[in-house]
Structure formats: C-alpha cells, structure tokens
Amino acid sequence: MDGSLNWVKFETGEALNYLTFIESEVIPFVETHYRATPNHRTLAGQSLGGSFGVLALLTKPQLFENYILTSPSLWIHDR
C-alpha cells in the first residue's frame, strides 16, 4: 500500500443533495432526540468540508446560525 489516494474513483458532485438530506432528515432527527435548538446550529468544516460549508452558507444561509469554515479547498478542475 503506497498511501496515495486515487481521487478519480470517488464520486463527487452531490453536495446539494447532501445538504438537502441534512436539512430534511438529520436536523429534524437531532432536534427531536437531543436538546438542540435552531439558534445554536453550527456547521464546521475544513478543506473539502470547508468547501461544503461555503456552499451551504451561500445557498441556505439560514440553515445554520454559525459557520466555522477553515481553509476551504476552493479550486475548480485542478486549478
């Protein structure tokens, strides 16, 4: 095992579907089963997770009260 990743084999491009899943299933489940409230929702992400956070912030800013996005990987098509 050489420790390198072949990124070509990973499926990408479903971030909006993932965000919809978080909004329609994850958040309602968490707020039903735990002491969580909308005014304390926080999304944190680093690198590719930070990129997802930027997408969430730009498309559904009201979904989370706080965004902690460190070093988002903001490149397009190997540039």
XYZ file of C-alpha atoms in Angstrom, residues 20-68:
49
model
C -30.977 18.611 1.414
C -30.512 15.362 3.378
C -29.040 17.296 6.306
C -31.913 19.791 6.206
C -34.762 17.304 5.800
C -33.547 14.319 7.827
C -30.513 14.957 10.027
C -31.558 18.253 11.614
C -35.134 17.128 12.429
C -33.798 13.879 13.925
C -31.206 15.650 16.072
C -33.651 18.304 17.267
C -36.249 15.644 18.126
C -33.910 13.328 20.046
C -31.447 15.782 21.640
C -31.582 19.125 23.379
C -30.708 21.071 20.254
C -32.282 24.270 19.008
C -32.070 26.134 15.685
C -30.418 29.181 17.245
C -27.411 27.051 18.234
C -26.872 25.169 14.954
C -23.252 25.269 13.857
C -21.642 23.833 10.748
C -17.880 23.345 10.868
C -15.644 22.109 8.097
C -12.040 22.118 6.991
C -10.612 21.671 3.485
C -13.285 19.863 1.429
C -15.615 20.110 4.426
C -14.963 23.843 4.388
C -15.899 23.906 0.712
C -19.182 22.197 1.561
C -19.716 24.771 4.300
C -19.210 27.609 1.811
C -21.827 26.009 -0.440
C -24.246 25.715 2.499
C -23.596 29.309 3.554
C -24.166 30.657 0.051
C -27.235 28.549 -0.814
C -29.050 28.194 2.542
C -27.522 30.716 4.967
C -30.498 30.439 7.341
C -29.954 26.703 7.872
C -27.162 27.229 10.423
C -26.679 30.039 12.906
C -22.894 29.710 12.915
C -20.376 28.640 10.292
C -16.793 27.678 11.168
